[in-house]
XYZ file of N, CA and C in Angstrom:
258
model
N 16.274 2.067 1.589
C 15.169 1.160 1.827
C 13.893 1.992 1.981
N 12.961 1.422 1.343
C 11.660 1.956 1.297
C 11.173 1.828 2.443
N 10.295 2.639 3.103
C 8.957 2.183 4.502
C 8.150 1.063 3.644
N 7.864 0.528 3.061
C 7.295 -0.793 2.248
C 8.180 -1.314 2.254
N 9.576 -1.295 2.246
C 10.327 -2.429 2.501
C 10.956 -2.606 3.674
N 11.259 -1.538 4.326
C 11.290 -2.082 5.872
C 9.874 -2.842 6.664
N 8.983 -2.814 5.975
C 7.875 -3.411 6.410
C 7.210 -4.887 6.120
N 7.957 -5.103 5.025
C 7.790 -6.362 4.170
C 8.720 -7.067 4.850
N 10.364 -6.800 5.718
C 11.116 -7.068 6.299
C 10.795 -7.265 7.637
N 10.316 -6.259 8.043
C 9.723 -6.311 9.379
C 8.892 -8.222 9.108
N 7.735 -7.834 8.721
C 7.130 -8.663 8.534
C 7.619 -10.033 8.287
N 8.046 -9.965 7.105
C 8.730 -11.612 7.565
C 9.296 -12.123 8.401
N 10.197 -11.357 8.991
C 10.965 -11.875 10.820
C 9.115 -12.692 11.169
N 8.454 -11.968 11.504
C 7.741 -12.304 12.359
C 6.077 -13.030 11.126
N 6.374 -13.243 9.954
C 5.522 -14.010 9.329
C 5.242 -13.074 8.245
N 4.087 -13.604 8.028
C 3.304 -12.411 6.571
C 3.024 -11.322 6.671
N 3.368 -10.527 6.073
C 2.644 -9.030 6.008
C 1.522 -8.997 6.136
N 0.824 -8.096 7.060
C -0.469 -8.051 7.579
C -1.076 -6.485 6.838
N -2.502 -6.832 7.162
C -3.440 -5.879 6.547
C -3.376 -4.660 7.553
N -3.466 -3.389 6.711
C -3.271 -1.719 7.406
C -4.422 -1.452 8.096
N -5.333 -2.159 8.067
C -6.395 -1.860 8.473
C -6.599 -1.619 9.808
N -7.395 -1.188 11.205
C -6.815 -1.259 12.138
C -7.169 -2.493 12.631
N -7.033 -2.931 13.434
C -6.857 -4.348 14.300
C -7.396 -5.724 13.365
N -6.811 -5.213 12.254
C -6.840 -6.706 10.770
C -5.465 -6.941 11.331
N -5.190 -8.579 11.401
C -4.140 -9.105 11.483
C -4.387 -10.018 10.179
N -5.168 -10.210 8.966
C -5.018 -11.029 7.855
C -4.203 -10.698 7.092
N -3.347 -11.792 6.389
C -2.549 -11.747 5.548
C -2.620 -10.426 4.446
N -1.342 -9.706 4.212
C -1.786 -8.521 2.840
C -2.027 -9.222 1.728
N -2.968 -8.733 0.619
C -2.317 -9.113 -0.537
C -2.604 -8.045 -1.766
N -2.998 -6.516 -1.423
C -2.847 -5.566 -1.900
C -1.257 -4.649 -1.536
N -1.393 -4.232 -2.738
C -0.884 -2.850 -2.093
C -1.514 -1.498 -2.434
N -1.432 -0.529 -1.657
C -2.237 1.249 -1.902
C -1.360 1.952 -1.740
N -1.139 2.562 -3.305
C 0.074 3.436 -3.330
C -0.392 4.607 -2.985
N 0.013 5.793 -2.390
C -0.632 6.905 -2.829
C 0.293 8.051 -1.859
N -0.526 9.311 -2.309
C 0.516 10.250 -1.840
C -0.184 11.576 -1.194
N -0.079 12.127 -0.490
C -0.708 13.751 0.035
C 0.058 14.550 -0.736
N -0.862 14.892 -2.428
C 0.027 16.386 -2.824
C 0.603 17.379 -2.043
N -0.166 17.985 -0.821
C 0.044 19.204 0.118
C 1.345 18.828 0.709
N 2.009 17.450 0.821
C 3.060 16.913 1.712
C 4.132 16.497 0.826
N 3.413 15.548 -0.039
C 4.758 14.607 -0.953
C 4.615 15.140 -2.182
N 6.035 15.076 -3.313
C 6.350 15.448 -4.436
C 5.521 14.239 -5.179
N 4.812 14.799 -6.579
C 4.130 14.298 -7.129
C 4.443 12.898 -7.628
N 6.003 12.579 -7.393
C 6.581 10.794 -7.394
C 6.512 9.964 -6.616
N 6.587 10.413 -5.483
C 6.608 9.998 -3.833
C 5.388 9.160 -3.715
N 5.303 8.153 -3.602
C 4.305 6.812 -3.084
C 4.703 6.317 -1.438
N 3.738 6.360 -0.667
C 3.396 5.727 0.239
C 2.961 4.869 0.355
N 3.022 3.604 1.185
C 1.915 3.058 0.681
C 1.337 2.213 1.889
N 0.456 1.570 1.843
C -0.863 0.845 2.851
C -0.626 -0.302 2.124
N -0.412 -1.518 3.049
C -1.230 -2.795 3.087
C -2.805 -3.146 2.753
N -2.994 -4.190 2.447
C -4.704 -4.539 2.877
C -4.451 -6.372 2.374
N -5.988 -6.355 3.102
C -6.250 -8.092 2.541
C -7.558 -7.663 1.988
N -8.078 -8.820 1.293
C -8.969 -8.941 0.441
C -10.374 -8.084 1.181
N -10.287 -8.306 2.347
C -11.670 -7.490 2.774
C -11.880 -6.441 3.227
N -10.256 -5.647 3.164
C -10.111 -4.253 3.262
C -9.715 -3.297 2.284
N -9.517 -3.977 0.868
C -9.107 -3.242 0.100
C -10.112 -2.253 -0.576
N -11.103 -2.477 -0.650
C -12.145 -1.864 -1.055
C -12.135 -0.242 0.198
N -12.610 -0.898 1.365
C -12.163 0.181 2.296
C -11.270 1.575 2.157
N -9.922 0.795 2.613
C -8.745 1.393 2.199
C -9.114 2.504 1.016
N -8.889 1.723 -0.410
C -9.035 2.192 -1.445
C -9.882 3.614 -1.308
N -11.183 3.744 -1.016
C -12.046 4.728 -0.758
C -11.535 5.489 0.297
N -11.119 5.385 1.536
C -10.797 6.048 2.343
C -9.622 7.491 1.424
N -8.895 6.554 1.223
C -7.706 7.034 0.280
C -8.137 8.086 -1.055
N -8.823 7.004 -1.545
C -9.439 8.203 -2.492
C -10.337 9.208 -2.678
N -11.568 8.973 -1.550
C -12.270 10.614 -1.439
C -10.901 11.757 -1.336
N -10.101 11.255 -1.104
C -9.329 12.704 -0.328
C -8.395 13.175 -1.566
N -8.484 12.171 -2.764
C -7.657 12.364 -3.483
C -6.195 11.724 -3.413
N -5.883 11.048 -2.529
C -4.283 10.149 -2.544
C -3.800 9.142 -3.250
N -5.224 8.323 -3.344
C -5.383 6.967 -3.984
C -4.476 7.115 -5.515
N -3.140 6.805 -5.612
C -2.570 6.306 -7.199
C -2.848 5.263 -8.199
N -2.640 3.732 -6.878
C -2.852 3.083 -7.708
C -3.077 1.717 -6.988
N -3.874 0.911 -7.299
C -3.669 -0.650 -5.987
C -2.820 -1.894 -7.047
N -2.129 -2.494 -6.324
C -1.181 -3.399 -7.071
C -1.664 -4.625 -5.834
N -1.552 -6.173 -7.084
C -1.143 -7.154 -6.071
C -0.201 -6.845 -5.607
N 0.453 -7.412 -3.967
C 1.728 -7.585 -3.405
C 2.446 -7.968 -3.991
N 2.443 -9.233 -4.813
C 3.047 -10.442 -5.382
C 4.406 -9.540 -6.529
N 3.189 -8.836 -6.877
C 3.555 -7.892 -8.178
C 4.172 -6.868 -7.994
N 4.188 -5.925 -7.170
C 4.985 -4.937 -6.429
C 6.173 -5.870 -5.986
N 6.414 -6.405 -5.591
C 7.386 -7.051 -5.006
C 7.999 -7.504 -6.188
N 7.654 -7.616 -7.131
C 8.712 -8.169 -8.562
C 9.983 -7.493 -8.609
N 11.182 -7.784 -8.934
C 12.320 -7.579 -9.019
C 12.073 -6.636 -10.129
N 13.328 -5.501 -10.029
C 13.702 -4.526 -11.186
C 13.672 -5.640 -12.243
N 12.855 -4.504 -13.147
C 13.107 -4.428 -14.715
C 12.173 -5.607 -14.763
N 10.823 -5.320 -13.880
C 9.496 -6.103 -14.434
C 8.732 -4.704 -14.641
N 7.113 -5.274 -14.755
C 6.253 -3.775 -14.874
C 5.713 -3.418 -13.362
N 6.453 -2.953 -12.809
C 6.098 -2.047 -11.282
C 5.689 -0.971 -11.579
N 4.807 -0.874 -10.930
C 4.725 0.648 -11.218
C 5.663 1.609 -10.781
């Protein structure tokens, strides 16, 4: 199990997946894949939540530093094998 999917799990027990942001409790509906070369193998995705008014945020935070891979709807990440996930 992924940390995105123990979290998507988490989350539903207790409702919708919420935004990474700090003290955002709005619904997610991004996802921010990304990775610390210095830490993770160049496959290795992490990833961050957001809602619509943090993704922009997020996104930049992430990417000055270089981590930022890639942002996916939730909806879409969450697609079952053998759709286009990244």
């Amino acid at each position: 199990m992924t940390p995105l999917d123990a979290l998507l799990n988490d989350a539903s027990a207790a409702g919708a997946p919420t935004c990474s942001a700090k003290a955002c409790r709005e619904a997610a509906v991004w996802v921010l894949a990304w990775n610390n070369p210095k830490l993770h193998t160049p496959e290795r995705r992490k990833t961050w939540l957001a809602c619509e008014e943090h993704r922009e945020h997020l996104s930049q935070f992430l990417g000055v530093r270089g981590f930022l891979k890639d942002v996916v709807k939730l909806d879409e990440w969450e697609a079952p094998e053998g759709s286009q996930r990244p």
